[in-house]
mmCIF file as gemmi writes it, N, C-alpha and C atoms, coordinates in Angstrom:
data_model
loop_
_atom_site.group_PDB
_atom_site.id
_atom_site.type_symbol
_atom_site.label_atom_id
_atom_site.label_alt_id
_atom_site.label_comp_id
_atom_site.label_asym_id
_atom_site.label_entity_id
_atom_site.label_seq_id
_atom_site.pdbx_PDB_ins_code
_atom_site.Cartn_x
_atom_site.Cartn_y
_atom_site.Cartn_z
_atom_site.occupancy
_atom_site.B_iso_or_equiv
_atom_site.pdbx_formal_charge
_atom_site.auth_seq_id
_atom_site.auth_asym_id
_atom_site.pdbx_PDB_model_num
ATOM 1 N N . MET Axp A 1 ? -187.617 -37.982 64.636 1 0 ? 1 A 1
ATOM 2 C CA . MET Axp A 1 ? -188.599 -37.169 65.695 1 0 ? 1 A 1
ATOM 3 C C . MET Axp A 1 ? -188.985 -35.842 65.086 1 0 ? 1 A 1
ATOM 4 N N . ALA Axp A 2 ? -188.107 -35.214 64.641 1 0 ? 2 A 1
ATOM 5 C CA . ALA Axp A 2 ? -188.412 -33.886 63.969 1 0 ? 2 A 1
ATOM 6 C C . ALA Axp A 2 ? -189.604 -34.008 62.815 1 0 ? 2 A 1
ATOM 7 N N . ASP Axp A 3 ? -189.066 -34.909 62.039 1 0 ? 3 A 1
ATOM 8 C CA . ASP Axp A 3 ? -189.956 -35.059 60.923 1 0 ? 3 A 1
ATOM 9 C C . ASP Axp A 3 ? -191.432 -35.408 61.269 1 0 ? 3 A 1
ATOM 10 N N . ASP Axp A 4 ? -191.419 -36.288 62.443 1 0 ? 4 A 1
ATOM 11 C CA . ASP Axp A 4 ? -192.974 -36.476 63.101 1 0 ? 4 A 1
ATOM 12 C C . ASP Axp A 4 ? -193.47 -35.271 63.42 1 0 ? 4 A 1
ATOM 13 N N . TYR Axp A 5 ? -192.72 -34.408 64.168 1 0 ? 5 A 1
ATOM 14 C CA . TYR Axp A 5 ? -193.263 -32.933 64.662 1 0 ? 5 A 1
ATOM 15 C C . TYR Axp A 5 ? -193.767 -32.33 63.541 1 0 ? 5 A 1
ATOM 16 N N . ASP Axp A 6 ? -192.986 -32.215 62.457 1 0 ? 6 A 1
ATOM 17 C CA . ASP Axp A 6 ? -193.382 -31.328 61.352 1 0 ? 6 A 1
ATOM 18 C C . ASP Axp A 6 ? -194.594 -31.781 60.671 1 0 ? 6 A 1
ATOM 19 N N . ALA Axp A 7 ? -194.828 -33.023 60.444 1 0 ? 7 A 1
ATOM 20 C CA . ALA Axp A 7 ? -195.921 -33.622 59.871 1 0 ? 7 A 1
ATOM 21 C C . ALA Axp A 7 ? -197.006 -33.454 60.765 1 0 ? 7 A 1
ATOM 22 N N . ARG Axp A 8 ? -197.059 -33.641 61.884 1 0 ? 8 A 1
ATOM 23 C CA . ARG Axp A 8 ? -198.247 -33.34 62.848 1 0 ? 8 A 1
ATOM 24 C C . ARG Axp A 8 ? -198.507 -32.06 62.834 1 0 ? 8 A 1
ATOM 25 N N . LEU Axp A 9 ? -197.552 -30.921 62.825 1 0 ? 9 A 1
ATOM 26 C CA . LEU Axp A 9 ? -197.803 -29.491 62.707 1 0 ? 9 A 1
ATOM 27 C C . LEU Axp A 9 ? -198.576 -29.202 61.307 1 0 ? 9 A 1
ATOM 28 N N . LEU Axp A 10 ? -197.994 -29.707 60.182 1 0 ? 10 A 1
ATOM 29 C CA . LEU Axp A 10 ? -198.597 -29.442 58.96 1 0 ? 10 A 1
ATOM 30 C C . LEU Axp A 10 ? -200.077 -29.92 58.901 1 0 ? 10 A 1
ATOM 31 N N . GLU Axp A 11 ? -200.111 -31.138 59.442 1 0 ? 11 A 1
ATOM 32 C CA . GLU Axp A 11 ? -201.506 -31.992 59.406 1 0 ? 11 A 1
ATOM 33 C C . GLU Axp A 11 ? -202.576 -31.083 60.389 1 0 ? 11 A 1
ATOM 34 N N . SER Axp A 12 ? -201.944 -30.385 61.546 1 0 ? 12 A 1
ATOM 35 C CA . SER Axp A 12 ? -202.949 -29.655 62.325 1 0 ? 12 A 1
ATOM 36 C C . SER Axp A 12 ? -203.279 -28.226 61.703 1 0 ? 12 A 1
ATOM 37 N N . ALA Axp A 13 ? -202.285 -27.623 60.981 1 0 ? 13 A 1
ATOM 38 C CA . ALA Axp A 13 ? -202.534 -26.493 60.307 1 0 ? 13 A 1
ATOM 39 C C . ALA Axp A 13 ? -203.601 -26.775 59.048 1 0 ? 13 A 1
ATOM 40 N N . ARG Axp A 14 ? -203.561 -27.811 58.366 1 0 ? 14 A 1
ATOM 41 C CA . ARG Axp A 14 ? -204.212 -28.263 57.357 1 0 ? 14 A 1
ATOM 42 C C . ARG Axp A 14 ? -205.884 -28.316 57.778 1 0 ? 14 A 1
ATOM 43 N N . VAL Axp A 15 ? -205.959 -29.247 58.996 1 0 ? 15 A 1
ATOM 44 C CA . VAL Axp A 15 ? -207.131 -29.315 59.531 1 0 ? 15 A 1
ATOM 45 C C . VAL Axp A 15 ? -207.725 -28.046 59.834 1 0 ? 15 A 1
ATOM 46 N N . ARG Axp A 16 ? -207.245 -27.262 60.529 1 0 ? 16 A 1
ATOM 47 C CA . ARG Axp A 16 ? -207.557 -25.863 61.2 1 0 ? 16 A 1
ATOM 48 C C . ARG Axp A 16 ? -208.024 -24.937 59.771 1 0 ? 16 A 1
ATOM 49 N N . LYS Axp A 17 ? -207.166 -24.895 58.75 1 0 ? 17 A 1
ATOM 50 C CA . LYS Axp A 17 ? -207.488 -24.183 57.57 1 0 ? 17 A 1
ATOM 51 C C . LYS Axp A 17 ? -208.825 -24.765 57.015 1 0 ? 17 A 1
ATOM 52 N N . HIS Axp A 18 ? -209.024 -26.187 56.895 1 0 ? 18 A 1
ATOM 53 C CA . HIS Axp A 18 ? -210.632 -26.787 56.586 1 0 ? 18 A 1
ATOM 54 C C . HIS Axp A 18 ? -211.664 -26.505 57.453 1 0 ? 18 A 1
ATOM 55 N N . ARG Axp A 19 ? -211.481 -26.37 58.603 1 0 ? 19 A 1
ATOM 56 C CA . ARG Axp A 19 ? -212.447 -26.239 59.761 1 0 ? 19 A 1
ATOM 57 C C . ARG Axp A 19 ? -212.77 -24.712 59.412 1 0 ? 19 A 1
ATOM 58 N N . LEU Axp A 20 ? -211.827 -23.763 59.15 1 0 ? 20 A 1
ATOM 59 C CA . LEU Axp A 20 ? -211.992 -22.53 58.971 1 0 ? 20 A 1
ATOM 60 C C . LEU Axp A 20 ? -212.893 -22.166 57.646 1 0 ? 20 A 1
ATOM 61 N N . ASP Axp A 21 ? -212.605 -22.921 56.535 1 0 ? 21 A 1
ATOM 62 C CA . ASP Axp A 21 ? -213.34 -22.745 55.297 1 0 ? 21 A 1
ATOM 63 C C . ASP Axp A 21 ? -214.62 -23.358 55.29 1 0 ? 21 A 1
ATOM 64 N N . ASP Axp A 22 ? -214.771 -24.427 56.023 1 0 ? 22 A 1
ATOM 65 C CA . ASP Axp A 22 ? -216.116 -24.864 56.304 1 0 ? 22 A 1
ATOM 66 C C . ASP Axp A 22 ? -217.096 -23.773 57.075 1 0 ? 22 A 1
ATOM 67 N N . SER Axp A 23 ? -216.497 -23.298 58.128 1 0 ? 23 A 1
ATOM 68 C CA . SER Axp A 23 ? -217.026 -22.278 58.963 1 0 ? 23 A 1
ATOM 69 C C . SER Axp A 23 ? -217.494 -21.139 58.034 1 0 ? 23 A 1
ATOM 70 N N . LEU Axp A 24 ? -216.675 -20.805 57.238 1 0 ? 24 A 1
ATOM 71 C CA . LEU Axp A 24 ? -216.903 -19.464 56.363 1 0 ? 24 A 1
ATOM 72 C C . LEU Axp A 24 ? -218.03 -19.794 55.453 1 0 ? 24 A 1
ATOM 73 N N . LEU Axp A 25 ? -217.883 -20.931 54.838 1 0 ? 25 A 1
ATOM 74 C CA . LEU Axp A 25 ? -218.983 -21.423 53.845 1 0 ? 25 A 1
ATOM 75 C C . LEU Axp A 25 ? -220.184 -21.725 54.479 1 0 ? 25 A 1
ATOM 76 N N . PHE Axp A 26 ? -220.37 -22.531 55.611 1 0 ? 26 A 1
ATOM 77 C CA . PHE Axp A 26 ? -221.631 -23.052 56.003 1 0 ? 26 A 1
ATOM 78 C C . PHE Axp A 26 ? -222.17 -22.703 57.385 1 0 ? 26 A 1
ATOM 79 N N . GLY Axp A 27 ? -221.188 -21.538 58.079 1 0 ? 27 A 1
ATOM 80 C CA . GLY Axp A 27 ? -221.681 -21.179 59.273 1 0 ? 27 A 1
ATOM 81 C C . GLY Axp A 27 ? -220.704 -21.671 60.327 1 0 ? 27 A 1
ATOM 82 N N . GLY Axp A 28 ? -221.053 -21.484 61.711 1 0 ? 28 A 1
ATOM 83 C CA . GLY Axp A 28 ? -220.197 -21.966 62.665 1 0 ? 28 A 1
ATOM 84 C C . GLY Axp A 28 ? -220.324 -23.496 63.209 1 0 ? 28 A 1
ATOM 85 N N . ASN Axp A 29 ? -221.718 -24.111 63.046 1 0 ? 29 A 1
ATOM 86 C CA . ASN Axp A 29 ? -221.935 -25.322 63.321 1 0 ? 29 A 1
ATOM 87 C C . ASN Axp A 29 ? -222.609 -25.927 62.225 1 0 ? 29 A 1
ATOM 88 N N . THR Axp A 30 ? -221.841 -26.789 61.712 1 0 ? 30 A 1
ATOM 89 C CA . THR Axp A 30 ? -222.324 -27.7 60.398 1 0 ? 30 A 1
ATOM 90 C C . THR Axp A 30 ? -223.539 -28.569 60.652 1 0 ? 30 A 1
ATOM 91 N N . GLN Axp A 31 ? -223.491 -28.887 61.904 1 0 ? 31 A 1
ATOM 92 C CA . GLN Axp A 31 ? -224.633 -29.881 62.397 1 0 ? 31 A 1
ATOM 93 C C . GLN Axp A 31 ? -226.107 -29.208 62.289 1 0 ? 31 A 1
ATOM 94 N N . GLU Axp A 32 ? -226.139 -27.789 62.254 1 0 ? 32 A 1
ATOM 95 C CA . GLU Axp A 32 ? -227.295 -27.047 62.319 1 0 ? 32 A 1
ATOM 96 C C . GLU Axp A 32 ? -228.027 -26.87 61.12 1 0 ? 32 A 1
ATOM 97 N N . ARG Axp A 33 ? -227.326 -27.126 59.9 1 0 ? 33 A 1
ATOM 98 C CA . ARG Axp A 33 ? -227.807 -27.175 58.644 1 0 ? 33 A 1
ATOM 99 C C . ARG Axp A 33 ? -228.772 -28.149 58.474 1 0 ? 33 A 1
ATOM 100 N N . SER Axp A 34 ? -230.023 -27.735 57.962 1 0 ? 34 A 1
ATOM 101 C CA . SER Axp A 34 ? -230.978 -28.557 57.989 1 0 ? 34 A 1
ATOM 102 C C . SER Axp A 34 ? -231.855 -28.162 56.537 1 0 ? 34 A 1
ATOM 103 N N . TYR Axp A 35 ? -232.879 -29.109 56.4 1 0 ? 35 A 1
ATOM 104 C CA . TYR Axp A 35 ? -233.528 -28.943 55.29 1 0 ? 35 A 1
ATOM 105 C C . TYR Axp A 35 ? -234.162 -27.775 55.049 1 0 ? 35 A 1
ATOM 106 N N . SER Axp A 36 ? -234.814 -27.024 55.98 1 0 ? 36 A 1
ATOM 107 C CA . SER Axp A 36 ? -235.468 -26.009 56.001 1 0 ? 36 A 1
ATOM 108 C C . SER Axp A 36 ? -234.632 -24.807 55.475 1 0 ? 36 A 1
ATOM 109 N N . SER Axp A 37 ? -233.312 -24.718 55.899 1 0 ? 37 A 1
ATOM 110 C CA . SER Axp A 37 ? -232.44 -23.843 55.493 1 0 ? 37 A 1
ATOM 111 C C . SER Axp A 37 ? -231.968 -23.879 53.931 1 0 ? 37 A 1
ATOM 112 N N . ALA Axp A 38 ? -231.923 -25.142 53.485 1 0 ? 38 A 1
ATOM 113 C CA . ALA Axp A 38 ? -231.843 -25.445 52.117 1 0 ? 38 A 1
ATOM 114 C C . ALA Axp A 38 ? -232.937 -25.022 51.083 1 0 ? 38 A 1
ATOM 115 N N . THR Axp A 39 ? -234.102 -25.416 51.928 1 0 ? 39 A 1
ATOM 116 C CA . THR Axp A 39 ? -235.357 -25.123 50.983 1 0 ? 39 A 1
ATOM 117 C C . THR Axp A 39 ? -235.486 -23.681 50.939 1 0 ? 39 A 1
ATOM 118 N N . GLY Axp A 40 ? -235.164 -22.943 52.029 1 0 ? 40 A 1
ATOM 119 C CA . GLY Axp A 40 ? -235.456 -21.311 52.11 1 0 ? 40 A 1
ATOM 120 C C . GLY Axp A 40 ? -234.268 -20.917 51.049 1 0 ? 40 A 1
ATOM 121 N N . ARG Axp A 41 ? -233.191 -21.287 50.647 1 0 ? 41 A 1
ATOM 122 C CA . ARG Axp A 41 ? -232.257 -20.587 49.839 1 0 ? 41 A 1
ATOM 123 C C . ARG Axp A 41 ? -232.626 -20.981 48.319 1 0 ? 41 A 1
ATOM 124 N N . LEU Axp A 42 ? -233.389 -22.325 48.41 1 0 ? 42 A 1
ATOM 125 C CA . LEU Axp A 42 ? -233.808 -22.654 46.968 1 0 ? 42 A 1
ATOM 126 C C . LEU Axp A 42 ? -234.86 -21.61 46.745 1 0 ? 42 A 1
ATOM 127 N N . LEU Axp A 43 ? -235.81 -21.305 47.353 1 0 ? 43 A 1
ATOM 128 C CA . LEU Axp A 43 ? -237.005 -20.504 47.308 1 0 ? 43 A 1
ATOM 129 C C . LEU Axp A 43 ? -236.569 -19.365 46.832 1 0 ? 43 A 1
ATOM 130 N N . GLN Axp A 44 ? -235.49 -18.827 47.72 1 0 ? 44 A 1
ATOM 131 C CA . GLN Axp A 44 ? -235.034 -17.272 47.406 1 0 ? 44 A 1
ATOM 132 C C . GLN Axp A 44 ? -234.432 -17.124 46.109 1 0 ? 44 A 1
ATOM 133 N N . SER Axp A 45 ? -233.639 -18.464 45.747 1 0 ? 45 A 1
ATOM 134 C CA . SER Axp A 45 ? -232.985 -18.375 44.352 1 0 ? 45 A 1
ATOM 135 C C . SER Axp A 45 ? -234.166 -18.227 43.243 1 0 ? 45 A 1
ATOM 136 N N . LEU Axp A 46 ? -235.129 -18.971 43.409 1 0 ? 46 A 1
ATOM 137 C CA . LEU Axp A 46 ? -236.266 -19.067 42.516 1 0 ? 46 A 1
ATOM 138 C C . LEU Axp A 46 ? -236.986 -17.817 42.421 1 0 ? 46 A 1
ATOM 139 N N . LEU Axp A 47 ? -237.147 -16.967 43.544 1 0 ? 47 A 1
ATOM 140 C CA . LEU Axp A 47 ? -237.756 -15.628 43.477 1 0 ? 47 A 1
ATOM 141 C C . LEU Axp A 47 ? -236.787 -14.691 42.862 1 0 ? 47 A 1
ATOM 142 N N . ILE Axp A 48 ? -235.559 -14.738 43.258 1 0 ? 48 A 1
ATOM 143 C CA . ILE Axp A 48 ? -234.661 -13.696 42.388 1 0 ? 48 A 1
ATOM 144 C C . ILE Axp A 48 ? -234.773 -13.833 41.073 1 0 ? 48 A 1
ATOM 145 N N . ALA Axp A 49 ? -234.845 -15.289 40.702 1 0 ? 49 A 1
ATOM 146 C CA . ALA Axp A 49 ? -234.627 -15.656 39.254 1 0 ? 49 A 1
ATOM 147 C C . ALA Axp A 49 ? -236.012 -15.112 38.4 1 0 ? 49 A 1
ATOM 148 N N . ALA Axp A 50 ? -237.452 -15.34 38.991 1 0 ? 50 A 1
ATOM 149 C CA . ALA Axp A 50 ? -238.46 -15.004 38.625 1 0 ? 50 A 1
ATOM 150 C C . ALA Axp A 50 ? -238.553 -13.273 38.593 1 0 ? 50 A 1
ATOM 151 N N . LEU Axp A 51 ? -237.983 -12.787 39.633 1 0 ? 51 A 1
ATOM 152 C CA . LEU Axp A 51 ? -237.91 -11.361 39.417 1 0 ? 51 A 1
ATOM 153 C C . LEU Axp A 51 ? -236.893 -10.678 38.144 1 0 ? 51 A 1
ATOM 154 N N . VAL Axp A 52 ? -235.987 -11.547 37.958 1 0 ? 52 A 1
ATOM 155 C CA . VAL Axp A 52 ? -235.171 -10.983 36.734 1 0 ? 52 A 1
ATOM 156 C C . VAL Axp A 52 ? -235.917 -11.33 35.527 1 0 ? 52 A 1
ATOM 157 N N . ALA Axp A 53 ? -236.339 -12.359 35.348 1 0 ? 53 A 1
ATOM 158 C CA . ALA Axp A 53 ? -237.217 -12.626 34.232 1 0 ? 53 A 1
ATOM 159 C C . ALA Axp A 53 ? -238.18 -11.875 34.01 1 0 ? 53 A 1
ATOM 160 N N . ALA Axp A 54 ? -239.135 -11.302 35.011 1 0 ? 54 A 1
ATOM 161 C CA . ALA Axp A 54 ? -240.044 -10.321 34.767 1 0 ? 54 A 1
ATOM 162 C C . ALA Axp A 54 ? -239.55 -9.071 34.411 1 0 ? 54 A 1
ATOM 163 N N . ILE Axp A 55 ? -238.565 -8.806 34.982 1 0 ? 55 A 1
ATOM 164 C CA . ILE Axp A 55 ? -238.067 -7.491 34.613 1 0 ? 55 A 1
ATOM 165 C C . ILE Axp A 55 ? -237.505 -7.378 33.062 1 0 ? 55 A 1
ATOM 166 N N . CYS Axp A 56 ? -237.046 -8.351 32.759 1 0 ? 56 A 1
ATOM 167 C CA . CYS Axp A 56 ? -236.56 -8.586 31.213 1 0 ? 56 A 1
ATOM 168 C C . CYS Axp A 56 ? -237.924 -8.619 30.483 1 0 ? 56 A 1
ATOM 169 N N . VAL Axp A 57 ? -238.983 -9.4 30.968 1 0 ? 57 A 1
ATOM 170 C CA . VAL Axp A 57 ? -240.146 -9.366 29.958 1 0 ? 57 A 1
ATOM 171 C C . VAL Axp A 57 ? -240.707 -7.924 29.917 1 0 ? 57 A 1
ATOM 172 N N . GLY Axp A 58 ? -240.757 -7.184 30.972 1 0 ? 58 A 1
ATOM 173 C CA . GLY Axp A 58 ? -241.353 -5.837 31.043 1 0 ? 58 A 1
ATOM 174 C C . GLY Axp A 58 ? -240.481 -4.938 30.153 1 0 ? 58 A 1
ATOM 175 N N . TYR Axp A 59 ? -239.356 -5.117 30.256 1 0 ? 59 A 1
ATOM 176 C CA . TYR Axp A 59 ? -238.435 -4.183 29.57 1 0 ? 59 A 1
ATOM 177 C C . TYR Axp A 59 ? -238.623 -4.489 27.942 1 0 ? 59 A 1
ATOM 178 N N . SER Axp A 60 ? -238.727 -5.628 27.594 1 0 ? 60 A 1
ATOM 179 C CA . SER Axp A 60 ? -238.903 -5.99 26.253 1 0 ? 60 A 1
ATOM 180 C C . SER Axp A 60 ? -240.458 -5.55 25.782 1 0 ? 60 A 1
ATOM 181 N N . PHE Axp A 61 ? -241.324 -5.533 26.603 1 0 ? 61 A 1
ATOM 182 C CA . PHE Axp A 61 ? -242.59 -5.17 26.21 1 0 ? 61 A 1
ATOM 183 C C . PHE Axp A 61 ? -242.631 -3.541 26.072 1 0 ? 61 A 1
ATOM 184 N N . VAL Axp A 62 ? -242.092 -2.93 26.948 1 0 ? 62 A 1
ATOM 185 C CA . VAL Axp A 62 ? -242.148 -1.3 26.853 1 0 ? 62 A 1
ATOM 186 C C . VAL Axp A 62 ? -241.199 -0.908 25.628 1 0 ? 62 A 1
ATOM 187 N N . HIS Axp A 63 ? -240.356 -1.532 25.493 1 0 ? 63 A 1
ATOM 188 C CA . HIS Axp A 63 ? -239.209 -1.472 24.358 1 0 ? 63 A 1
ATOM 189 C C . HIS Axp A 63 ? -239.898 -1.482 23.01 1 0 ? 63 A 1
ATOM 190 N N . SER Axp A 64 ? -240.846 -2.66 22.828 1 0 ? 64 A 1
ATOM 191 C CA . SER Axp A 64 ? -241.698 -2.905 21.661 1 0 ? 64 A 1
ATOM 192 C C . SER Axp A 64 ? -242.723 -2.038 21.426 1 0 ? 64 A 1
ATOM 193 N N . LEU Axp A 65 ? -243.456 -1.309 22.539 1 0 ? 65 A 1
ATOM 194 C CA . LEU Axp A 65 ? -244.319 -0.75 22.429 1 0 ? 65 A 1
ATOM 195 C C . LEU Axp A 65 ? -244.098 0.626 21.995 1 0 ? 65 A 1
ATOM 196 N N . LEU Axp A 66 ? -242.8 1.314 22.46 1 0 ? 66 A 1
ATOM 197 C CA . LEU Axp A 66 ? -242.078 2.399 21.945 1 0 ? 66 A 1
ATOM 198 C C . LEU Axp A 66 ? -241.532 2.324 20.794 1 0 ? 66 A 1
ATOM 199 N N . GLU Axp A 67 ? -241.183 1.218 20.073 1 0 ? 67 A 1
ATOM 200 C CA . GLU Axp A 67 ? -240.639 1.188 18.705 1 0 ? 67 A 1
ATOM 201 C C . GLU Axp A 67 ? -242.018 1.041 17.964 1 0 ? 67 A 1
ATOM 202 N N . ASP Axp A 68 ? -243.135 0.601 18.133 1 0 ? 68 A 1
ATOM 203 C CA . ASP Axp A 68 ? -244.38 0.681 17.501 1 0 ? 68 A 1
ATOM 204 C C . ASP Axp A 68 ? -244.998 1.877 17.5 1 0 ? 68 A 1
ATOM 205 N N . GLN Axp A 69 ? -244.822 2.652 18.566 1 0 ? 69 A 1
ATOM 206 C CA . GLN Axp A 69 ? -245.217 4.096 18.446 1 0 ? 69 A 1
ATOM 207 C C . GLN Axp A 69 ? -244.329 5.009 17.696 1 0 ? 69 A 1
ATOM 208 N N . ASN Axp A 70 ? -243.118 4.767 17.736 1 0 ? 70 A 1
ATOM 209 C CA . ASN Axp A 70 ? -242.284 5.628 16.789 1 0 ? 70 A 1
ATOM 210 C C . ASN Axp A 70 ? -242.444 5.261 15.37 1 0 ? 70 A 1
ATOM 211 N N . ARG Axp A 71 ? -242.66 4.088 15.03 1 0 ? 71 A 1
ATOM 212 C CA . ARG Axp A 71 ? -243.119 3.628 13.554 1 0 ? 71 A 1
ATOM 213 C C . ARG Axp A 71 ? -244.092 4.329 13.207 1 0 ? 71 A 1
ATOM 214 N N . LYS Axp A 72 ? -245.292 4.26 14.138 1 0 ? 72 A 1
ATOM 215 C CA . LYS Axp A 72 ? -246.744 4.962 13.564 1 0 ? 72 A 1
ATOM 216 C C . LYS Axp A 72 ? -246.397 6.609 13.545 1 0 ? 72 A 1
ATOM 217 N N . GLN Axp A 73 ? -245.735 7.003 14.399 1 0 ? 73 A 1
ATOM 218 C CA . GLN Axp A 73 ? -245.466 8.527 14.134 1 0 ? 73 A 1
ATOM 219 C C . GLN Axp A 73 ? -244.657 8.748 12.999 1 0 ? 73 A 1
ATOM 220 N N . ALA Axp A 74 ? -243.643 7.887 12.753 1 0 ? 74 A 1
ATOM 221 C CA . ALA Axp A 74 ? -242.853 8.262 11.571 1 0 ? 74 A 1
ATOM 222 C C . ALA Axp A 74 ? -243.534 8.078 10.328 1 0 ? 74 A 1
ATOM 223 N N . GLY Axp A 75 ? -244.63 7.154 10.408 1 0 ? 75 A 1
ATOM 224 C CA . GLY Axp A 75 ? -245.393 6.67 9.343 1 0 ? 75 A 1
ATOM 225 C C . GLY Axp A 75 ? -246.487 7.944 8.991 1 0 ? 75 A 1
ATOM 226 N N . SER Axp A 76 ? -246.952 8.337 10.143 1 0 ? 76 A 1
ATOM 227 C CA . SER Axp A 76 ? -248.025 9.537 9.923 1 0 ? 76 A 1
ATOM 228 C C . SER Axp A 76 ? -247.369 10.758 9.362 1 0 ? 76 A 1
ATOM 229 N N . ALA Axp A 77 ? -245.957 11.046 10.038 1 0 ? 77 A 1
ATOM 230 C CA . ALA Axp A 77 ? -245.247 12.169 9.5 1 0 ? 77 A 1
ATOM 231 C C . ALA Axp A 77 ? -245.077 12.333 7.882 1 0 ? 77 A 1
ATOM 232 N N . ALA Axp A 78 ? -244.562 10.872 7.444 1 0 ? 78 A 1
ATOM 233 C CA . ALA Axp A 78 ? -244.289 10.757 5.881 1 0 ? 78 A 1
ATOM 234 C C . ALA Axp A 78 ? -245.51 11.172 5.473 1 0 ? 78 A 1
ATOM 235 N N . THR Axp A 79 ? -246.681 10.642 5.726 1 0 ? 79 A 1
ATOM 236 C CA . THR Axp A 79 ? -248.005 10.831 5.131 1 0 ? 79 A 1
ATOM 237 C C . THR Axp A 79 ? -248.305 12.389 5.233 1 0 ? 79 A 1
ATOM 238 N N . ILE Axp A 80 ? -248.206 12.87 6.226 1 0 ? 80 A 1
ATOM 239 C CA . ILE Axp A 80 ? -248.561 14.394 6.23 1 0 ? 80 A 1
ATOM 240 C C . ILE Axp A 80 ? -247.658 15.233 5.281 1 0 ? 80 A 1
ATOM 241 N N . HIS Axp A 81 ? -246.253 14.827 5.263 1 0 ? 81 A 1
ATOM 242 C CA . HIS Axp A 81 ? -245.38 15.419 4.4 1 0 ? 81 A 1
ATOM 243 C C . HIS Axp A 81 ? -245.627 15.152 3.16 1 0 ? 81 A 1
ATOM 244 N N . SER Axp A 82 ? -246.057 13.9 2.585 1 0 ? 82 A 1
ATOM 245 C CA . SER Axp A 82 ? -246.306 13.659 1.295 1 0 ? 82 A 1
ATOM 246 C C . SER Axp A 82 ? -247.57 14.509 0.936 1 0 ? 82 A 1
ATOM 247 N N . ALA Axp A 83 ? -248.535 14.541 1.977 1 0 ? 83 A 1
ATOM 248 C CA . ALA Axp A 83 ? -249.753 15.254 1.451 1 0 ? 83 A 1
ATOM 249 C C . ALA Axp A 83 ? -249.675 16.687 1.132 1 0 ? 83 A 1
ATOM 250 N N . MET Axp A 84 ? -248.573 17.245 2.166 1 0 ? 84 A 1
ATOM 251 C CA . MET Axp A 84 ? -248.403 18.568 1.834 1 0 ? 84 A 1
ATOM 252 C C . MET Axp A 84 ? -247.392 18.837 0.546 1 0 ? 84 A 1
ATOM 253 N N . MET Axp A 85 ? -247.006 17.976 0.087 1 0 ? 85 A 1
ATOM 254 C CA . MET Axp A 85 ? -246.091 18.059 -1.17 1 0 ? 85 A 1
ATOM 255 C C . MET Axp A 85 ? -246.975 18.116 -2.142 1 0 ? 85 A 1
ATOM 256 N N . ASN Axp A 86 ? -248.052 17.507 -2.001 1 0 ? 86 A 1
ATOM 257 C CA . ASN Axp A 86 ? -249.052 17.114 -3.232 1 0 ? 86 A 1
ATOM 258 C C . ASN Axp A 86 ? -250.083 18.403 -3.145 1 0 ? 86 A 1
ATOM 259 N N . GLY Axp A 87 ? -249.992 19.132 -2.404 1 0 ? 87 A 1
ATOM 260 C CA . GLY Axp A 87 ? -250.957 20.361 -2.249 1 0 ? 87 A 1
ATOM 261 C C . GLY Axp A 87 ? -252.124 20.041 -1.368 1 0 ? 87 A 1
ATOM 262 N N . ILE Axp A 88 ? -252.337 18.834 -0.728 1 0 ? 88 A 1
ATOM 263 C CA . ILE Axp A 88 ? -253.551 18.505 -0.141 1 0 ? 88 A 1
ATOM 264 C C . ILE Axp A 88 ? -253.404 19.015 1.295 1 0 ? 88 A 1
ATOM 265 N N . THR Axp A 89 ? -254.347 19.636 1.915 1 0 ? 89 A 1
ATOM 266 C CA . THR Axp A 89 ? -254.215 20.115 3.296 1 0 ? 89 A 1
ATOM 267 C C . THR Axp A 89 ? -254.75 19.002 4.11 1 0 ? 89 A 1
ATOM 268 N N . PRO Axp A 90 ? -253.966 18.49 5.196 1 0 ? 90 A 1
ATOM 269 C CA . PRO Axp A 90 ? -254.564 17.5 6.022 1 0 ? 90 A 1
ATOM 270 C C . PRO Axp A 90 ? -255.662 17.945 7.011 1 0 ? 90 A 1
């Protein structure tokens, strides 16, 4: 008799834990989950992914422009320096 009571108590606790976990993950009423909420989450995820990709592309573009600008400035500075060493006035 005691084993039966313990088994029922453990099963009851297991069921309650499972219900609490589901409630935490999916909300209070699991029957209310619908196609539109899943679609909304998908669209939100795609929007976030597109935003992250756009930020990465923008950063890469600006970084590339700044590197090219630095290379051109370094090249022109080297040209001016060599011209001054040769006695030519820029």
